[in-house]
Amino acid sequence: LPVTPERDGDGWTFRHERFQWAIDARGLVVGAVDLTTGRELIDPAFPGGVLQLFRDTPREWDAWNIDAEDGALGTTLTDVTEVVADGADLVVRRRFGSSHVEQRYRVDPFSGALEVEMHLDWRERQKMLKIAFPLRVRAERTESEIQFGHLSRSVHANTTWDAAKFETVAHRWIRIVEGDYGVAVANDSMYGHDVQRAPGPDGGARTVARVTLVRAPLFPDPEADQGAHEFRLSVLPSASVAAAIGEGLRLNLPPVTVNGADEVAPLLTVSDPGVIVEAVKLADDGSGDVVVRLYEALGSARTAQIEAGFAVTAVTQTDLLEREIEPTVLRETTSTVRLDLAPFQLVTLRLAR
């Protein structure tokens, strides 16, 4: 069932069985309680979901570079035009400069993640817009998705190498890690991130995770990023790497409505959530065989059962040109394949129907 915002004093509260999210009259996230642990992840004095506008004037390569000093000259956008509940969404509208933005907060009924959908009309020049989530997490590192896996980066800036990572890339998600606890920030189209420990008397027990939304360089295209944009991102506390992967997939691969069928059976079923099916297609040679590309995503060796939802006469391992390579995985009449995968191993299978 949808999780609807409830009026709570001057603000609103989303109540889910796993998490409780509070948003104030400014449209800022002032509460995030992990009900499974009792942990409060947002300090009301440092709210989340905050849009921040920065100067963006690189010394060189206007559209390519971001300079560290520009990140210290930000303006927090807290002025609000309207905050109104709309069914399961809480809608926040803001204006700044020559631009305006609509933020729609909602909670995913399954995972409990707080989702922010943004509709932005961007008309600024030499500016950069980010959205920030200051978290009460003493982060040691972040984990960032890359193609067919993820990598880890330190949060501290103790060396010049670490200090140079003030803006880093990730695909569909990052995970802010404190010991065995993680908070995932997933997105559907934004790849620039920065994560840093917040200064102050709390001794670094607050970590600020920000996602870069748009820029406005003048060279080589003075109209770069100008106009209408749509973004979606989500914040999921108590998230494992597998949960972060799932949240990234949820935002990037929404369900597709199929007409004329009462039920659609899974084409493939994988027994281990750490094995991700990245692509499924028909073989290029017109044989009707099914080609499956999958990988180990958690960074540890594992065994998984891959079960096809159709009759299979043979399964072979191939290269990217769909040519059989050694070793052959299976040559028996069965619809189930057992795979032993090394950390981050990438495999392409051909299933003969």
Short mmCIF file of N, CA and C in Angstrom, two decimals, residues 161-333:
data_model
loop_
_atom_site.label_atom_id
_atom_site.label_comp_id
_atom_site.label_asym_id
_atom_site.label_seq_id
_atom_site.Cartn_x
_atom_site.Cartn_y
_atom_site.Cartn_z
N TRP A 161 46.29 12.78 -2.45
CA TRP A 161 45.50 11.90 -3.34
C TRP A 161 44.05 11.84 -2.87
N ASP A 162 43.85 11.68 -1.56
CA ASP A 162 42.49 11.62 -1.03
C ASP A 162 41.79 12.97 -1.17
N ALA A 163 42.53 14.06 -0.92
CA ALA A 163 41.93 15.39 -1.03
C ALA A 163 41.49 15.69 -2.46
N ALA A 164 42.17 15.09 -3.44
CA ALA A 164 41.81 15.33 -4.84
C ALA A 164 40.51 14.65 -5.24
N LYS A 165 40.00 13.77 -4.37
CA LYS A 165 38.74 13.06 -4.68
C LYS A 165 37.54 13.81 -4.12
N PHE A 166 37.55 15.14 -4.27
CA PHE A 166 36.44 15.93 -3.75
C PHE A 166 35.19 15.76 -4.61
N GLU A 167 35.32 15.26 -5.82
CA GLU A 167 34.17 14.92 -6.67
C GLU A 167 34.50 13.60 -7.35
N THR A 168 33.65 12.60 -7.17
CA THR A 168 33.94 11.27 -7.72
C THR A 168 32.74 10.77 -8.51
N VAL A 169 32.98 9.75 -9.30
CA VAL A 169 31.95 9.23 -10.18
C VAL A 169 31.38 7.94 -9.60
N ALA A 170 30.11 7.72 -9.85
CA ALA A 170 29.46 6.44 -9.54
C ALA A 170 28.33 6.27 -10.54
N HIS A 171 27.94 5.03 -10.77
CA HIS A 171 26.85 4.79 -11.70
C HIS A 171 25.50 4.96 -11.00
N ARG A 172 24.90 3.87 -10.53
CA ARG A 172 23.52 3.97 -10.03
C ARG A 172 23.42 4.19 -8.53
N TRP A 173 24.52 4.03 -7.77
CA TRP A 173 24.41 4.19 -6.32
C TRP A 173 25.78 4.42 -5.70
N ILE A 174 25.74 5.05 -4.52
CA ILE A 174 26.87 5.05 -3.61
C ILE A 174 26.35 4.54 -2.26
N ARG A 175 27.26 4.05 -1.44
CA ARG A 175 26.90 3.55 -0.11
C ARG A 175 27.87 4.15 0.89
N ILE A 176 27.34 4.88 1.87
CA ILE A 176 28.16 5.51 2.91
C ILE A 176 28.27 4.50 4.04
N VAL A 177 29.50 4.15 4.43
CA VAL A 177 29.74 2.98 5.27
C VAL A 177 30.34 3.38 6.61
N GLU A 178 29.71 2.91 7.69
CA GLU A 178 30.25 3.01 9.05
C GLU A 178 30.26 1.61 9.64
N GLY A 179 31.44 0.99 9.71
CA GLY A 179 31.50 -0.38 10.20
C GLY A 179 30.66 -1.29 9.34
N ASP A 180 29.68 -1.98 9.96
CA ASP A 180 28.81 -2.86 9.19
C ASP A 180 27.48 -2.19 8.84
N TYR A 181 27.39 -0.88 9.05
CA TYR A 181 26.16 -0.14 8.76
C TYR A 181 26.37 0.72 7.52
N GLY A 182 25.38 0.74 6.63
CA GLY A 182 25.51 1.52 5.42
C GLY A 182 24.23 2.25 5.06
N VAL A 183 24.37 3.39 4.41
CA VAL A 183 23.25 4.15 3.87
C VAL A 183 23.49 4.29 2.37
N ALA A 184 22.53 3.85 1.57
CA ALA A 184 22.66 3.90 0.12
C ALA A 184 21.96 5.15 -0.41
N VAL A 185 22.63 5.83 -1.34
CA VAL A 185 22.04 6.94 -2.08
C VAL A 185 22.07 6.53 -3.55
N ALA A 186 20.89 6.27 -4.10
CA ALA A 186 20.78 5.78 -5.48
C ALA A 186 20.21 6.88 -6.37
N ASN A 187 20.45 6.76 -7.68
CA ASN A 187 19.98 7.77 -8.61
C ASN A 187 19.63 7.11 -9.93
N ASP A 188 18.91 7.88 -10.78
CA ASP A 188 18.53 7.33 -12.08
C ASP A 188 19.26 7.99 -13.25
N SER A 189 20.06 9.05 -12.99
CA SER A 189 20.71 9.72 -14.12
C SER A 189 21.83 10.67 -13.73
N MET A 190 22.26 10.71 -12.48
CA MET A 190 23.31 11.64 -12.04
C MET A 190 24.51 10.84 -11.57
N TYR A 191 25.70 11.23 -11.99
CA TYR A 191 26.87 10.39 -11.75
C TYR A 191 27.97 11.08 -10.94
N GLY A 192 27.86 12.39 -10.71
CA GLY A 192 28.84 13.08 -9.90
C GLY A 192 28.42 13.11 -8.44
N HIS A 193 29.35 12.74 -7.54
CA HIS A 193 29.06 12.69 -6.11
C HIS A 193 30.22 13.31 -5.33
N ASP A 194 29.91 13.82 -4.15
CA ASP A 194 30.98 14.12 -3.19
C ASP A 194 30.51 13.74 -1.81
N VAL A 195 31.40 13.13 -1.06
CA VAL A 195 31.11 12.68 0.31
C VAL A 195 32.25 13.16 1.18
N GLN A 196 31.91 13.85 2.26
CA GLN A 196 32.96 14.38 3.14
C GLN A 196 32.46 14.41 4.57
N ARG A 197 33.41 14.32 5.49
CA ARG A 197 33.07 14.45 6.90
C ARG A 197 32.81 15.91 7.20
N ALA A 198 31.73 16.16 7.94
CA ALA A 198 31.37 17.54 8.25
C ALA A 198 32.21 18.03 9.42
N PRO A 199 32.75 19.24 9.33
CA PRO A 199 33.50 19.79 10.47
C PRO A 199 32.58 20.14 11.61
N GLY A 200 33.15 20.31 12.80
CA GLY A 200 32.33 20.72 13.93
C GLY A 200 32.68 19.98 15.20
N PRO A 201 31.97 20.27 16.28
CA PRO A 201 32.30 19.70 17.59
C PRO A 201 31.95 18.23 17.74
N ASP A 202 31.25 17.64 16.77
CA ASP A 202 30.87 16.24 16.91
C ASP A 202 31.99 15.29 16.51
N GLY A 203 33.16 15.81 16.17
CA GLY A 203 34.32 14.96 15.90
C GLY A 203 34.19 14.14 14.64
N GLY A 204 33.50 14.65 13.65
CA GLY A 204 33.38 13.92 12.38
C GLY A 204 32.31 12.86 12.38
N ALA A 205 31.39 12.92 13.37
CA ALA A 205 30.33 11.92 13.44
C ALA A 205 29.19 12.21 12.48
N ARG A 206 29.34 13.22 11.63
CA ARG A 206 28.35 13.54 10.61
C ARG A 206 29.04 13.52 9.25
N THR A 207 28.42 12.87 8.30
CA THR A 207 28.97 12.76 6.95
C THR A 207 27.97 13.36 5.98
N VAL A 208 28.45 14.21 5.08
CA VAL A 208 27.59 14.87 4.11
C VAL A 208 27.77 14.18 2.76
N ALA A 209 26.67 13.63 2.25
CA ALA A 209 26.67 13.02 0.92
C ALA A 209 25.90 13.93 -0.02
N ARG A 210 26.53 14.29 -1.14
CA ARG A 210 25.88 15.19 -2.10
C ARG A 210 25.94 14.58 -3.49
N VAL A 211 24.90 14.87 -4.26
CA VAL A 211 24.82 14.43 -5.65
C VAL A 211 24.76 15.67 -6.53
N THR A 212 25.60 15.73 -7.55
CA THR A 212 25.61 16.86 -8.47
C THR A 212 24.50 16.68 -9.50
N LEU A 213 23.65 17.69 -9.64
CA LEU A 213 22.50 17.61 -10.52
C LEU A 213 22.78 18.22 -11.89
N VAL A 214 23.13 19.50 -11.93
CA VAL A 214 23.38 20.18 -13.20
C VAL A 214 24.51 21.19 -13.03
N ARG A 215 25.10 21.56 -14.17
CA ARG A 215 26.09 22.64 -14.23
C ARG A 215 25.65 23.63 -15.31
N ALA A 216 26.45 24.68 -15.52
CA ALA A 216 26.10 25.68 -16.54
C ALA A 216 27.36 26.30 -17.12
N PRO A 217 28.22 25.49 -17.75
CA PRO A 217 29.44 26.04 -18.35
C PRO A 217 29.12 26.89 -19.58
N LEU A 218 30.06 27.76 -19.94
CA LEU A 218 29.88 28.62 -21.10
C LEU A 218 30.62 28.12 -22.33
N PHE A 219 31.62 27.26 -22.14
CA PHE A 219 32.42 26.75 -23.26
C PHE A 219 32.52 25.24 -23.17
N PRO A 220 32.38 24.50 -24.27
CA PRO A 220 32.21 24.98 -25.65
C PRO A 220 30.77 25.30 -26.03
N ASP A 221 29.80 24.90 -25.19
CA ASP A 221 28.38 25.13 -25.51
C ASP A 221 27.79 26.05 -24.46
N PRO A 222 27.51 27.31 -24.80
CA PRO A 222 26.96 28.24 -23.81
C PRO A 222 25.55 27.88 -23.35
N GLU A 223 24.90 26.94 -24.03
CA GLU A 223 23.55 26.51 -23.64
C GLU A 223 23.56 25.18 -22.89
N ALA A 224 24.74 24.71 -22.47
CA ALA A 224 24.84 23.41 -21.81
C ALA A 224 23.96 23.36 -20.56
N ASP A 225 23.17 22.29 -20.46
CA ASP A 225 22.30 21.99 -19.31
C ASP A 225 21.12 22.94 -19.16
N GLN A 226 20.99 23.93 -20.03
CA GLN A 226 19.89 24.87 -19.89
C GLN A 226 18.56 24.19 -20.24
N GLY A 227 17.51 24.54 -19.47
CA GLY A 227 16.18 24.03 -19.79
C GLY A 227 15.66 23.04 -18.76
N ALA A 228 14.77 22.14 -19.22
CA ALA A 228 14.03 21.24 -18.33
C ALA A 228 14.81 19.96 -18.05
N HIS A 229 14.78 19.50 -16.80
CA HIS A 229 15.43 18.27 -16.38
C HIS A 229 14.51 17.52 -15.42
N GLU A 230 14.64 16.19 -15.42
CA GLU A 230 13.95 15.36 -14.45
C GLU A 230 14.97 14.41 -13.83
N PHE A 231 14.95 14.29 -12.51
CA PHE A 231 15.86 13.40 -11.79
C PHE A 231 15.06 12.62 -10.75
N ARG A 232 15.58 11.44 -10.41
CA ARG A 232 15.07 10.69 -9.25
C ARG A 232 16.26 10.17 -8.46
N LEU A 233 16.18 10.32 -7.16
CA LEU A 233 17.18 9.69 -6.29
C LEU A 233 16.47 9.18 -5.06
N SER A 234 17.15 8.33 -4.32
CA SER A 234 16.55 7.77 -3.11
C SER A 234 17.63 7.58 -2.05
N VAL A 235 17.17 7.56 -0.80
CA VAL A 235 18.05 7.32 0.35
C VAL A 235 17.50 6.12 1.10
N LEU A 236 18.34 5.09 1.27
CA LEU A 236 17.93 3.85 1.94
C LEU A 236 18.88 3.56 3.09
N PRO A 237 18.44 3.74 4.35
CA PRO A 237 19.28 3.40 5.50
C PRO A 237 19.41 1.89 5.66
N SER A 238 20.33 1.49 6.51
CA SER A 238 20.52 0.08 6.86
C SER A 238 20.64 -0.77 5.60
N ALA A 239 21.43 -0.29 4.64
CA ALA A 239 21.51 -0.91 3.32
C ALA A 239 22.81 -1.70 3.16
N SER A 240 22.67 -2.97 2.82
CA SER A 240 23.81 -3.77 2.39
C SER A 240 24.17 -3.40 0.96
N VAL A 241 25.27 -3.96 0.45
CA VAL A 241 25.62 -3.73 -0.95
C VAL A 241 24.52 -4.28 -1.85
N ALA A 242 23.99 -5.46 -1.51
CA ALA A 242 22.92 -6.05 -2.31
C ALA A 242 21.68 -5.16 -2.32
N ALA A 243 21.36 -4.55 -1.17
CA ALA A 243 20.21 -3.65 -1.11
C ALA A 243 20.46 -2.39 -1.93
N ALA A 244 21.69 -1.88 -1.91
CA ALA A 244 22.03 -0.70 -2.71
C ALA A 244 21.89 -1.02 -4.20
N ILE A 245 22.34 -2.21 -4.60
CA ILE A 245 22.18 -2.63 -6.00
C ILE A 245 20.71 -2.67 -6.37
N GLY A 246 19.90 -3.26 -5.49
CA GLY A 246 18.47 -3.36 -5.75
C GLY A 246 17.81 -2.00 -5.87
N GLU A 247 18.22 -1.05 -5.03
CA GLU A 247 17.64 0.29 -5.08
C GLU A 247 18.02 0.99 -6.39
N GLY A 248 19.29 0.82 -6.82
CA GLY A 248 19.70 1.40 -8.08
C GLY A 248 18.94 0.82 -9.26
N LEU A 249 18.71 -0.48 -9.22
CA LEU A 249 17.94 -1.12 -10.30
C LEU A 249 16.49 -0.67 -10.27
N ARG A 250 15.93 -0.49 -9.07
CA ARG A 250 14.53 -0.06 -8.97
C ARG A 250 14.32 1.30 -9.63
N LEU A 251 15.26 2.22 -9.43
CA LEU A 251 15.11 3.55 -10.01
C LEU A 251 15.37 3.56 -11.51
N ASN A 252 16.28 2.71 -11.97
CA ASN A 252 16.68 2.75 -13.37
C ASN A 252 15.88 1.82 -14.27
N LEU A 253 15.25 0.79 -13.69
CA LEU A 253 14.48 -0.17 -14.47
C LEU A 253 13.07 -0.30 -13.89
N PRO A 254 12.24 0.70 -14.09
CA PRO A 254 10.88 0.63 -13.54
C PRO A 254 10.08 -0.46 -14.23
N PRO A 255 9.05 -0.99 -13.57
CA PRO A 255 8.23 -2.05 -14.18
C PRO A 255 7.60 -1.60 -15.50
N VAL A 256 7.47 -2.55 -16.41
CA VAL A 256 6.86 -2.29 -17.71
C VAL A 256 5.49 -2.96 -17.73
N THR A 257 4.48 -2.22 -18.12
CA THR A 257 3.13 -2.76 -18.20
C THR A 257 2.97 -3.59 -19.47
N VAL A 258 2.50 -4.82 -19.32
CA VAL A 258 2.27 -5.71 -20.46
C VAL A 258 0.78 -5.94 -20.59
N ASN A 259 0.24 -5.61 -21.74
CA ASN A 259 -1.19 -5.78 -21.98
C ASN A 259 -1.46 -7.15 -22.60
N GLY A 260 -2.64 -7.70 -22.28
CA GLY A 260 -3.06 -8.95 -22.90
C GLY A 260 -2.54 -10.19 -22.23
N ALA A 261 -1.96 -10.08 -21.04
CA ALA A 261 -1.46 -11.26 -20.32
C ALA A 261 -1.87 -11.16 -18.86
N ASP A 262 -2.42 -12.26 -18.33
CA ASP A 262 -2.82 -12.26 -16.92
C ASP A 262 -1.60 -12.36 -16.01
N GLU A 263 -0.58 -13.09 -16.45
CA GLU A 263 0.61 -13.28 -15.63
C GLU A 263 1.82 -13.45 -16.54
N VAL A 264 2.92 -12.83 -16.16
CA VAL A 264 4.17 -12.95 -16.92
C VAL A 264 5.17 -13.71 -16.06
N ALA A 265 5.54 -14.89 -16.49
CA ALA A 265 6.48 -15.70 -15.72
C ALA A 265 7.89 -15.16 -15.88
N PRO A 266 8.74 -15.28 -14.85
CA PRO A 266 10.13 -14.83 -14.98
C PRO A 266 10.85 -15.58 -16.09
N LEU A 267 11.60 -14.85 -16.90
CA LEU A 267 12.40 -15.48 -17.94
C LEU A 267 13.57 -16.23 -17.33
N LEU A 268 14.18 -15.63 -16.28
CA LEU A 268 15.29 -16.25 -15.56
C LEU A 268 15.11 -16.00 -14.07
N THR A 269 15.54 -16.96 -13.28
CA THR A 269 15.54 -16.81 -11.83
C THR A 269 16.94 -17.13 -11.32
N VAL A 270 17.48 -16.25 -10.47
CA VAL A 270 18.82 -16.42 -9.91
C VAL A 270 18.69 -16.64 -8.41
N SER A 271 19.37 -17.64 -7.89
CA SER A 271 19.20 -18.02 -6.49
C SER A 271 19.93 -17.08 -5.53
N ASP A 272 20.92 -16.32 -5.99
CA ASP A 272 21.76 -15.50 -5.12
C ASP A 272 21.62 -14.03 -5.51
N PRO A 273 21.23 -13.15 -4.58
CA PRO A 273 21.09 -11.73 -4.92
C PRO A 273 22.40 -11.05 -5.27
N GLY A 274 23.52 -11.71 -4.98
CA GLY A 274 24.82 -11.17 -5.34
C GLY A 274 25.22 -11.43 -6.77
N VAL A 275 24.39 -12.14 -7.53
CA VAL A 275 24.63 -12.38 -8.95
C VAL A 275 23.58 -11.61 -9.73
N ILE A 276 24.03 -10.67 -10.54
CA ILE A 276 23.14 -9.75 -11.23
C ILE A 276 23.09 -10.09 -12.72
N VAL A 277 21.89 -10.26 -13.24
CA VAL A 277 21.69 -10.45 -14.68
C VAL A 277 21.63 -9.05 -15.30
N GLU A 278 22.62 -8.74 -16.13
CA GLU A 278 22.72 -7.41 -16.72
C GLU A 278 22.01 -7.30 -18.06
N ALA A 279 21.97 -8.39 -18.82
CA ALA A 279 21.35 -8.31 -20.15
C ALA A 279 20.84 -9.69 -20.55
N VAL A 280 19.70 -9.71 -21.27
CA VAL A 280 19.14 -10.92 -21.85
C VAL A 280 18.71 -10.58 -23.28
N LYS A 281 19.12 -11.38 -24.26
CA LYS A 281 18.81 -11.08 -25.65
C LYS A 281 18.76 -12.37 -26.45
N LEU A 282 18.18 -12.29 -27.64
CA LEU A 282 18.24 -13.41 -28.58
C LEU A 282 19.58 -13.40 -29.29
N ALA A 283 20.08 -14.58 -29.61
CA ALA A 283 21.37 -14.70 -30.29
C ALA A 283 21.32 -14.01 -31.65
N ASP A 284 22.45 -13.41 -32.05
CA ASP A 284 22.51 -12.67 -33.30
C ASP A 284 22.36 -13.55 -34.53
N ASP A 285 22.63 -14.85 -34.40
CA ASP A 285 22.61 -15.71 -35.59
C ASP A 285 21.20 -16.15 -35.99
N GLY A 286 20.17 -15.70 -35.27
CA GLY A 286 18.80 -16.03 -35.63
C GLY A 286 18.37 -17.42 -35.23
N SER A 287 19.16 -18.11 -34.42
CA SER A 287 18.84 -19.48 -34.03
C SER A 287 17.69 -19.55 -33.02
N GLY A 288 17.39 -18.44 -32.35
CA GLY A 288 16.40 -18.46 -31.28
C GLY A 288 17.00 -18.74 -29.92
N ASP A 289 18.32 -19.01 -29.86
CA ASP A 289 18.98 -19.19 -28.57
C ASP A 289 18.93 -17.89 -27.76
N VAL A 290 19.00 -18.04 -26.44
CA VAL A 290 18.95 -16.88 -25.55
C VAL A 290 20.35 -16.65 -24.97
N VAL A 291 20.82 -15.41 -25.06
CA VAL A 291 22.13 -15.03 -24.54
C VAL A 291 21.93 -14.22 -23.26
N VAL A 292 22.64 -14.60 -22.20
CA VAL A 292 22.50 -13.98 -20.88
C VAL A 292 23.87 -13.49 -20.42
N ARG A 293 23.93 -12.24 -20.00
CA ARG A 293 25.16 -11.67 -19.45
C ARG A 293 24.93 -11.38 -17.98
N LEU A 294 25.79 -11.91 -17.11
CA LEU A 294 25.62 -11.73 -15.68
C LEU A 294 26.97 -11.58 -15.01
N TYR A 295 26.95 -11.12 -13.75
CA TYR A 295 28.22 -10.91 -13.05
C TYR A 295 28.02 -11.05 -11.55
N GLU A 296 29.13 -11.34 -10.86
CA GLU A 296 29.16 -11.38 -9.41
C GLU A 296 29.35 -9.94 -8.93
N ALA A 297 28.44 -9.44 -8.08
CA ALA A 297 28.39 -8.02 -7.78
C ALA A 297 28.90 -7.63 -6.40
N LEU A 298 29.08 -8.58 -5.48
CA LEU A 298 29.40 -8.22 -4.10
C LEU A 298 30.88 -8.27 -3.78
N GLY A 299 31.69 -8.81 -4.70
CA GLY A 299 33.13 -8.84 -4.47
C GLY A 299 33.61 -10.05 -3.70
N SER A 300 32.88 -11.15 -3.75
CA SER A 300 33.32 -12.38 -3.08
C SER A 300 32.87 -13.58 -3.90
N ALA A 301 33.63 -14.65 -3.83
CA ALA A 301 33.29 -15.85 -4.60
C ALA A 301 31.96 -16.41 -4.11
N ARG A 302 31.16 -16.90 -5.06
CA ARG A 302 29.86 -17.46 -4.68
C ARG A 302 29.39 -18.44 -5.74
N THR A 303 28.45 -19.27 -5.33
CA THR A 303 27.82 -20.25 -6.23
C THR A 303 26.35 -19.90 -6.36
N ALA A 304 25.86 -19.91 -7.58
CA ALA A 304 24.47 -19.55 -7.82
C ALA A 304 23.83 -20.52 -8.79
N GLN A 305 22.54 -20.70 -8.63
CA GLN A 305 21.75 -21.49 -9.55
C GLN A 305 20.97 -20.54 -10.47
N ILE A 306 21.13 -20.72 -11.77
CA ILE A 306 20.40 -19.93 -12.75
C ILE A 306 19.35 -20.84 -13.37
N GLU A 307 18.08 -20.49 -13.20
CA GLU A 307 17.00 -21.33 -13.72
C GLU A 307 16.24 -20.58 -14.80
N ALA A 308 16.12 -21.20 -15.97
CA ALA A 308 15.40 -20.60 -17.09
C ALA A 308 13.92 -20.93 -16.99
N GLY A 309 13.10 -20.01 -17.44
CA GLY A 309 11.66 -20.23 -17.45
C GLY A 309 11.19 -20.88 -18.74
N PHE A 310 12.09 -21.52 -19.45
CA PHE A 310 11.76 -22.19 -20.71
C PHE A 310 12.65 -23.42 -20.83
N ALA A 311 12.27 -24.35 -21.72
CA ALA A 311 13.05 -25.58 -21.89
C ALA A 311 14.39 -25.27 -22.55
N VAL A 312 15.46 -25.86 -21.99
CA VAL A 312 16.81 -25.62 -22.48
C VAL A 312 17.45 -26.96 -22.82
N THR A 313 18.08 -27.05 -24.00
CA THR A 313 18.75 -28.29 -24.40
C THR A 313 20.24 -28.27 -24.16
N ALA A 314 20.85 -27.08 -24.10
CA ALA A 314 22.29 -26.97 -23.85
C ALA A 314 22.62 -25.57 -23.39
N VAL A 315 23.66 -25.46 -22.56
CA VAL A 315 24.14 -24.16 -22.08
C VAL A 315 25.64 -24.12 -22.30
N THR A 316 26.10 -23.08 -22.97
CA THR A 316 27.54 -22.92 -23.20
C THR A 316 27.96 -21.52 -22.80
N GLN A 317 29.24 -21.39 -22.49
CA GLN A 317 29.80 -20.08 -22.18
C GLN A 317 30.38 -19.49 -23.46
N THR A 318 30.15 -18.19 -23.69
CA THR A 318 30.59 -17.57 -24.94
C THR A 318 31.37 -16.29 -24.65
N ASP A 319 31.97 -15.75 -25.72
CA ASP A 319 32.56 -14.41 -25.64
C ASP A 319 31.51 -13.39 -26.06
N LEU A 320 31.91 -12.12 -26.20
CA LEU A 320 30.94 -11.08 -26.54
C LEU A 320 30.39 -11.21 -27.96
N LEU A 321 31.10 -11.95 -28.81
CA LEU A 321 30.60 -12.21 -30.16
C LEU A 321 29.76 -13.48 -30.22
N GLU A 322 29.44 -14.01 -29.04
CA GLU A 322 28.56 -15.17 -28.89
C GLU A 322 29.16 -16.43 -29.50
N ARG A 323 30.50 -16.53 -29.44
CA ARG A 323 31.21 -17.72 -29.87
C ARG A 323 31.58 -18.54 -28.64
N GLU A 324 31.41 -19.85 -28.72
CA GLU A 324 31.68 -20.72 -27.58
C GLU A 324 33.14 -20.64 -27.17
N ILE A 325 33.38 -20.57 -25.89
CA ILE A 325 34.73 -20.59 -25.35
C ILE A 325 34.81 -21.69 -24.32
N GLU A 326 36.02 -22.03 -23.93
CA GLU A 326 36.21 -23.03 -22.89
C GLU A 326 36.21 -22.34 -21.53
N PRO A 327 35.71 -22.96 -20.48
CA PRO A 327 35.12 -24.28 -20.53
C PRO A 327 33.62 -24.21 -20.83
N THR A 328 33.09 -25.27 -21.43
CA THR A 328 31.65 -25.38 -21.58
C THR A 328 31.03 -25.56 -20.20
N VAL A 329 29.97 -24.81 -19.92
CA VAL A 329 29.35 -24.86 -18.60
C VAL A 329 28.52 -26.12 -18.43
N LEU A 330 27.68 -26.43 -19.41
CA LEU A 330 26.75 -27.55 -19.27
C LEU A 330 26.28 -27.99 -20.63
N ARG A 331 26.14 -29.30 -20.82
CA ARG A 331 25.62 -29.81 -22.09
C ARG A 331 24.58 -30.89 -21.82
N GLU A 332 23.70 -30.65 -20.87
CA GLU A 332 22.67 -31.62 -20.55
C GLU A 332 21.30 -30.98 -20.77
N THR A 333 20.29 -31.81 -20.90
CA THR A 333 18.93 -31.31 -21.09
C THR A 333 18.37 -30.90 -19.73
#
